Short mmCIF file of C-alpha atoms and ligand atoms in Angstrom, two decimals:
data_model
loop_
_atom_site.label_atom_id
_atom_site.label_comp_id
_atom_site.label_asym_id
_atom_site.label_seq_id
_atom_site.Cartn_x
_atom_site.Cartn_y
_atom_site.Cartn_z
CA MET A 159 98.06 84.46 112.95
CA ASP A 160 101.63 84.61 111.69
CA ASN A 161 103.28 87.83 110.64
CA LEU A 162 103.15 88.72 106.96
CA PHE A 163 106.17 91.01 107.24
CA GLU A 164 109.61 90.53 108.69
CA ILE A 165 111.73 93.63 109.20
CA SER A 166 115.46 93.24 109.82
CA ASN A 167 116.84 94.68 113.07
CA ASP A 168 118.87 97.22 111.14
CA VAL A 169 115.87 98.54 109.27
CA GLN A 170 113.57 98.49 112.32
CA LYS A 171 116.09 100.55 114.26
CA ALA A 172 116.38 103.04 111.41
CA ILE A 173 112.58 103.35 111.21
CA ASP A 174 112.32 103.95 114.97
CA LEU A 175 115.11 106.54 114.99
CA LYS A 176 113.96 108.19 111.72
CA LYS A 177 117.30 107.46 110.11
CA PRO A 178 117.79 107.48 106.31
CA ILE A 179 116.72 104.25 104.61
CA VAL A 180 117.05 103.26 100.97
CA ALA A 181 114.86 100.44 99.66
CA LEU A 182 116.31 98.12 97.01
CA GLU A 183 114.41 95.71 94.78
CA SER A 184 115.04 92.00 94.24
CA THR A 185 113.81 91.36 90.67
CA LEU A 186 117.09 92.56 89.30
CA ILE A 187 118.77 89.93 91.51
CA SER A 188 116.57 87.02 90.39
CA HIS A 189 115.59 87.97 86.86
CA GLY A 190 117.72 90.89 85.70
CA LEU A 191 121.28 89.69 86.23
CA PRO A 192 122.99 86.30 85.94
CA TYR A 193 124.66 84.51 88.86
CA PRO A 194 127.16 85.44 90.36
CA ASP A 195 126.99 89.06 89.17
CA ASN A 196 123.59 89.32 90.84
CA ILE A 197 125.08 88.52 94.28
CA LYS A 198 127.84 91.04 93.74
CA VAL A 199 125.35 93.77 92.78
CA ALA A 200 123.06 93.00 95.71
CA LYS A 201 125.93 93.17 98.21
CA GLU A 202 127.72 96.14 96.72
CA SER A 203 124.51 98.13 96.49
CA ILE A 204 123.90 97.53 100.20
CA ASN A 205 127.49 98.52 100.97
CA ALA A 206 127.23 101.67 98.86
CA VAL A 207 124.13 102.75 100.78
CA HIS A 208 125.82 102.02 104.14
CA ASP A 209 129.05 103.79 103.19
CA ASN A 210 127.06 106.97 102.83
CA GLY A 211 125.51 106.71 106.27
CA SER A 212 122.10 105.32 105.23
CA VAL A 213 120.52 101.91 105.86
CA ALA A 214 119.68 99.58 102.96
CA ALA A 215 116.41 97.64 102.94
CA THR A 216 116.41 95.05 100.17
CA ILE A 217 112.84 93.83 99.75
CA GLY A 218 111.79 90.34 98.65
CA ILE A 219 109.69 87.34 99.60
CA ILE A 220 111.07 84.20 101.22
CA ASN A 221 108.64 81.31 101.75
CA GLY A 222 105.76 83.71 101.53
CA LYS A 223 107.15 86.09 104.14
CA VAL A 224 107.66 89.68 102.96
CA LYS A 225 111.10 90.68 104.14
CA ILE A 226 112.21 94.28 104.51
CA GLY A 227 115.98 93.98 104.75
CA LEU A 228 116.97 90.65 103.19
CA SER A 229 119.79 88.74 104.92
CA GLU A 230 122.79 87.36 103.05
CA ASP A 231 121.15 83.91 103.07
CA ASP A 232 117.93 85.34 101.64
CA ILE A 233 119.86 87.07 98.87
CA ASN A 234 121.61 83.79 98.05
CA ILE A 235 118.26 82.05 97.70
CA LEU A 236 116.86 84.74 95.40
CA ALA A 237 120.07 84.78 93.37
CA LYS A 238 120.39 81.02 92.84
CA ASP A 239 116.96 79.39 93.01
CA ASN A 240 115.42 78.91 89.56
CA ASN A 241 111.85 78.90 90.84
CA VAL A 242 111.75 82.43 92.18
CA GLN A 243 108.58 84.20 91.00
CA LYS A 244 108.69 87.72 89.60
CA VAL A 245 106.03 89.68 91.43
CA SER A 246 104.49 93.01 90.60
CA ASN A 247 101.35 94.52 92.15
CA HIS A 248 98.94 92.07 90.52
CA ASN A 249 100.50 88.85 91.84
CA ILE A 250 102.48 89.65 95.00
CA ASN A 251 99.49 88.62 97.13
CA LEU A 252 99.41 85.18 95.50
CA SER A 253 103.08 84.48 96.14
CA ILE A 254 102.56 85.37 99.79
CA PHE A 255 99.47 83.16 99.92
CA LYS A 256 101.29 80.21 98.29
CA LYS A 257 104.37 80.71 100.47
CA GLU A 258 106.68 81.06 97.50
CA ASN A 259 110.07 82.64 97.07
CA ALA A 260 109.54 85.77 95.02
CA ALA A 261 111.41 88.80 93.76
CA THR A 262 109.74 92.20 93.85
CA THR A 263 109.80 94.62 90.91
CA VAL A 264 109.99 98.40 91.18
CA ALA A 265 106.18 98.48 91.38
CA SER A 266 105.80 96.03 94.24
CA THR A 267 108.96 97.12 96.08
CA ILE A 268 107.76 100.70 96.43
CA SER A 269 104.30 99.56 97.44
CA ILE A 270 105.85 97.55 100.31
CA ALA A 271 108.37 100.28 101.20
CA SER A 272 105.49 102.77 101.43
CA ILE A 273 103.71 100.70 104.09
CA PHE A 274 106.70 101.36 106.35
CA GLY A 275 107.24 104.99 105.35
CA ILE A 276 110.46 104.26 103.45
CA LYS A 277 110.76 107.05 100.88
CA PHE A 278 114.01 106.44 99.03
CA PHE A 279 114.49 103.68 96.50
CA ALA A 280 117.32 102.86 94.10
CA THR A 281 117.33 100.62 91.04
CA GLY A 282 118.90 100.31 87.59
CA GLY A 283 116.17 101.23 85.16
CA ILE A 284 112.44 101.36 85.76
CA GLY A 285 109.96 99.49 83.58
CA GLY A 286 107.91 101.44 81.06
CA VAL A 287 106.05 101.30 77.77
CA HIS A 288 107.27 98.36 75.65
CA LEU A 289 108.31 98.92 72.04
CA ASN A 290 105.37 97.04 70.57
CA ALA A 291 102.87 98.30 73.14
CA LYS A 292 100.61 99.44 70.32
CA ASN A 293 99.85 95.78 69.66
CA THR A 294 100.46 94.16 73.02
CA TYR A 295 99.34 96.84 75.51
CA ASP A 296 102.45 95.86 77.50
CA VAL A 297 103.08 98.80 79.80
CA SER A 298 104.94 98.11 83.05
CA ALA A 299 102.98 98.43 86.27
CA ASP A 300 106.03 100.35 87.52
CA LEU A 301 104.68 103.53 85.94
CA TYR A 302 101.33 103.29 87.66
CA SER A 303 102.95 102.41 90.97
CA LEU A 304 105.13 105.52 90.72
CA SER A 305 102.01 107.55 90.32
CA GLU A 306 100.19 105.83 93.17
CA TYR A 307 102.95 106.16 95.80
CA SER A 308 105.20 109.08 96.66
CA ASN A 309 108.73 107.73 96.63
CA TYR A 310 112.04 109.21 95.57
CA ILE A 311 113.48 106.93 92.93
CA ILE A 312 117.13 107.06 91.92
CA CYS A 313 117.59 105.34 88.55
CA SER A 314 119.21 105.58 85.11
CA GLY A 315 115.91 106.24 83.36
CA ALA A 316 113.87 103.38 81.98
CA LYS A 317 115.45 100.32 80.43
CA SER A 318 116.82 100.80 76.90
CA ILE A 319 114.72 97.90 75.60
CA LEU A 320 111.58 100.02 76.03
CA ASP A 321 109.97 102.72 73.95
CA LEU A 322 111.66 105.56 75.80
CA ASP A 323 109.75 108.26 73.90
CA LYS A 324 106.40 106.91 75.00
CA THR A 325 107.68 106.14 78.49
CA TYR A 326 108.83 109.75 78.90
CA GLU A 327 105.41 111.02 77.84
CA LEU A 328 103.48 108.65 80.07
CA LEU A 329 105.58 109.67 83.09
CA GLU A 330 104.49 113.23 82.46
CA THR A 331 100.85 112.22 82.04
CA LEU A 332 100.97 110.35 85.35
CA GLY A 333 102.33 113.38 87.20
CA ILE A 334 105.79 112.02 87.89
CA THR A 335 108.51 114.68 88.12
CA ARG A 336 111.62 113.78 86.12
CA ILE A 337 114.71 115.46 87.49
CA GLY A 338 118.35 114.98 86.54
CA TYR A 339 121.40 114.74 88.73
CA LYS A 340 124.08 116.38 86.60
CA THR A 341 122.17 115.68 83.40
CA ASN A 342 119.93 117.77 81.15
CA TYR A 343 118.44 114.70 79.47
CA MET A 344 116.73 111.54 80.64
CA PRO A 345 119.37 108.78 80.51
CA GLY A 346 118.83 105.73 78.27
CA PHE A 347 119.93 103.13 80.86
CA TRP A 348 122.86 101.44 79.02
CA TYR A 349 123.49 104.69 77.12
CA SER A 350 124.02 108.12 78.62
CA GLU A 351 121.28 110.25 77.14
CA THR A 352 118.00 110.17 75.29
CA ASN A 353 116.90 113.37 73.58
CA HIS A 354 114.22 114.01 76.21
CA GLN A 355 114.84 116.94 78.52
CA VAL A 356 114.52 116.48 82.25
CA ASP A 357 112.10 118.76 84.10
CA ASN A 358 115.09 120.23 85.94
CA ASN A 359 118.77 119.46 86.24
CA PHE A 360 120.26 119.62 89.75
CA GLU A 361 124.01 119.94 90.04
CA ASP A 362 124.23 119.19 93.73
CA ILE A 363 122.79 116.82 96.28
CA SER A 364 121.77 119.35 98.93
CA ASN A 365 119.68 121.14 96.34
CA ILE A 366 117.89 117.89 95.42
CA SER A 367 117.28 117.25 99.07
CA ASN A 368 115.78 120.75 99.56
CA PHE A 369 113.53 120.17 96.58
CA LEU A 370 112.34 116.83 98.01
CA LYS A 371 111.62 118.48 101.36
CA LEU A 372 109.46 121.04 99.61
CA ASN A 373 107.55 118.17 98.00
CA SER A 374 106.84 116.64 101.42
CA ARG A 375 105.47 119.98 102.57
CA LEU A 376 103.33 120.19 99.45
CA LYS A 377 102.00 116.70 100.21
CA HIS A 378 102.88 115.88 96.61
CA ARG A 379 101.39 112.41 96.22
CA LYS A 380 103.39 111.11 93.25
CA SER A 381 106.90 109.73 93.01
CA ILE A 382 109.86 111.76 91.85
CA LEU A 383 112.43 110.26 89.53
CA ILE A 384 116.03 111.31 90.04
CA PHE A 385 118.05 110.37 86.96
CA ASN A 386 121.68 109.37 87.28
CA LYS A 387 123.65 108.47 84.15
CA VAL A 388 125.53 105.20 83.74
CA PRO A 389 129.19 105.81 84.72
CA GLN A 390 130.86 107.20 81.59
CA ILE A 391 133.46 104.45 81.23
CA ASN A 392 130.75 101.81 80.97
CA ALA A 393 128.37 103.73 78.70
CA ILE A 394 127.56 102.16 75.31
CA SER A 395 126.52 103.96 72.13
CA LYS A 396 122.81 104.27 71.41
CA GLU A 397 123.29 102.95 67.86
CA LYS A 398 124.91 99.72 69.02
CA ILE A 399 122.25 99.21 71.68
CA ASN A 400 119.44 99.72 69.17
CA GLU A 401 120.99 97.19 66.80
CA TRP A 402 121.08 94.57 69.57
CA ILE A 403 117.55 95.42 70.69
CA ASN A 404 116.16 94.83 67.20
CA ARG A 405 117.89 91.47 67.03
CA ALA A 406 116.59 90.45 70.45
CA LEU A 407 113.05 91.61 69.67
CA LEU A 408 112.96 89.45 66.56
CA LYS A 409 114.08 86.44 68.56
CA ALA A 410 111.51 87.15 71.28
CA GLU A 411 108.79 87.19 68.64
CA GLN A 412 109.99 83.94 67.07
CA ASN A 413 110.04 82.30 70.51
CA LYS A 414 106.62 83.76 71.42
CA ILE A 415 107.95 85.37 74.60
CA ASN A 416 105.34 87.56 76.28
CA GLY A 417 104.16 89.12 79.54
CA LYS A 418 106.56 89.34 82.42
CA ALA A 419 109.10 87.12 80.63
CA VAL A 420 109.82 89.79 78.00
CA THR A 421 112.13 92.03 80.02
CA PRO A 422 114.40 89.24 81.39
CA PHE A 423 114.56 87.58 77.95
CA LEU A 424 115.65 90.72 76.11
CA ILE A 425 118.23 91.68 78.74
CA LYS A 426 119.77 88.21 78.63
CA GLU A 427 119.93 88.10 74.83
CA ILE A 428 121.52 91.53 74.62
CA ASN A 429 124.12 90.61 77.25
CA ASN A 430 125.12 87.78 74.90
CA TYR A 431 125.28 89.92 71.76
CA SER A 432 127.32 92.58 73.55
CA ASN A 433 129.82 90.13 75.01
CA ASN A 434 128.56 91.18 78.43
CA LYS A 435 129.25 94.87 77.86
CA THR A 436 125.61 95.62 78.70
CA LEU A 437 125.90 93.42 81.78
CA LYS A 438 128.93 95.38 82.92
CA ALA A 439 127.11 98.66 82.34
CA ASN A 440 124.07 97.33 84.19
CA VAL A 441 126.14 96.26 87.21
CA SER A 442 127.95 99.57 87.45
CA LEU A 443 124.90 101.78 87.06
CA ILE A 444 122.90 99.95 89.73
CA ILE A 445 125.68 100.28 92.30
CA ASN A 446 126.24 103.89 91.28
CA ASN A 447 122.53 104.62 91.80
CA ALA A 448 122.55 102.96 95.24
CA ASP A 449 125.53 105.14 96.11
CA LEU A 450 123.74 108.34 95.05
CA ALA A 451 120.56 107.27 96.85
CA GLY A 452 122.56 106.72 100.05
CA LYS A 453 123.97 110.23 99.76
CA ILE A 454 120.67 111.97 99.03
CA ALA A 455 118.82 110.07 101.78
CA LYS A 456 121.53 110.95 104.30
CA ASN A 457 121.38 114.61 103.33
CA PHE A 458 117.56 114.60 103.43
CA TYR A 459 117.40 113.34 107.03
CA SER A 460 120.22 115.45 108.48
N1 PSU B 560 116.36 97.30 86.44
C1 PSU B 560 117.39 96.53 86.03
N2 PSU B 560 117.11 95.20 85.78
C2 PSU B 560 115.84 94.66 85.98
C3 PSU B 560 114.78 95.50 86.42
C4 PSU B 560 115.11 96.80 86.63
O1 PSU B 560 118.51 97.01 85.87
O2 PSU B 560 115.65 93.46 85.77
C5 PSU B 560 113.38 94.93 86.69
C6 PSU B 560 112.69 95.84 87.70
O3 PSU B 560 112.31 95.04 88.79
C7 PSU B 560 111.48 96.37 86.98
C8 PSU B 560 111.14 95.22 86.09
O4 PSU B 560 110.44 96.72 87.86
O5 PSU B 560 112.45 94.83 85.60
C9 PSU B 560 110.16 95.61 85.00
O6 PSU B 560 109.54 94.47 84.50
P1 PSU B 560 108.22 94.58 83.59
O7 PSU B 560 108.68 95.25 82.33
O8 PSU B 560 107.79 93.13 83.36
O9 PSU B 560 107.22 95.37 84.36
MN1 MN B 561 104.94 93.83 81.19
#
């Protein structure tokens, strides 16, 4: 029988030597960002992790093989090929079975990372409760995955296109600790702050790392979110963002966009309306989160 998983040499070595590893997802490469920004983000995120003394493990599926530590060629495929599937926990098995190329979301990336004991994970914004969830029941599997696995997730909150009030509440319901790195409020992805208080604000990395160590000792079996704001110079006002979101939502409804196509559609529309300001913010916050994850992971394992 052939192997389902392929681990890069880098990552395998880090696992064997118990070195710090940061998992990265691939949906943002294939479905969240346009080419060639997606390649830039993928590479610079890996570099940011490495520059801090940790090892990056970008996770994705190439011809049905689950790769932990995508090569440059793999990243190029996921960044350019138009037939890449977006896989969450409900359909990752089918893409493997059908030997497809597929990009993993937050939900499926942490489920794979957990098989190999990789604790740290960085992304832009997690999925959450969609704005019209009352009618559609569209709630990202990311939230349930965070509650099922115990990973340390460095992100800028949940994506602005979501109902952030409901997302904040559901995180609490699911037992997911929401801490801030130098912020008292949960960030709003493209904008700096929502009005939802974090469970605790940590001003320094070693303190976060001590807190995470305590959680391991407690055998805390849920993920912990570590919120990092979008770099100030790329932050956009909440009012502007909300205006663009409303416009994009209307268009999504007219075009009958639903299911897993909703998130990529809205992000793309809003990038257009904003003259790529949201794209620029998105790029910078993802790399910034990978950088912070590299630092925390390094501190945690030393
Ligand atoms: N963060 C970004 N861009 C993205 C995503 C996250 O900056 O495109 C992806 C993540 O992979 C996340 C997914 O898991 O969007 C959520 O999709 P859905 O709402 O369909 O669950
Ligand atoms: Mn959904």
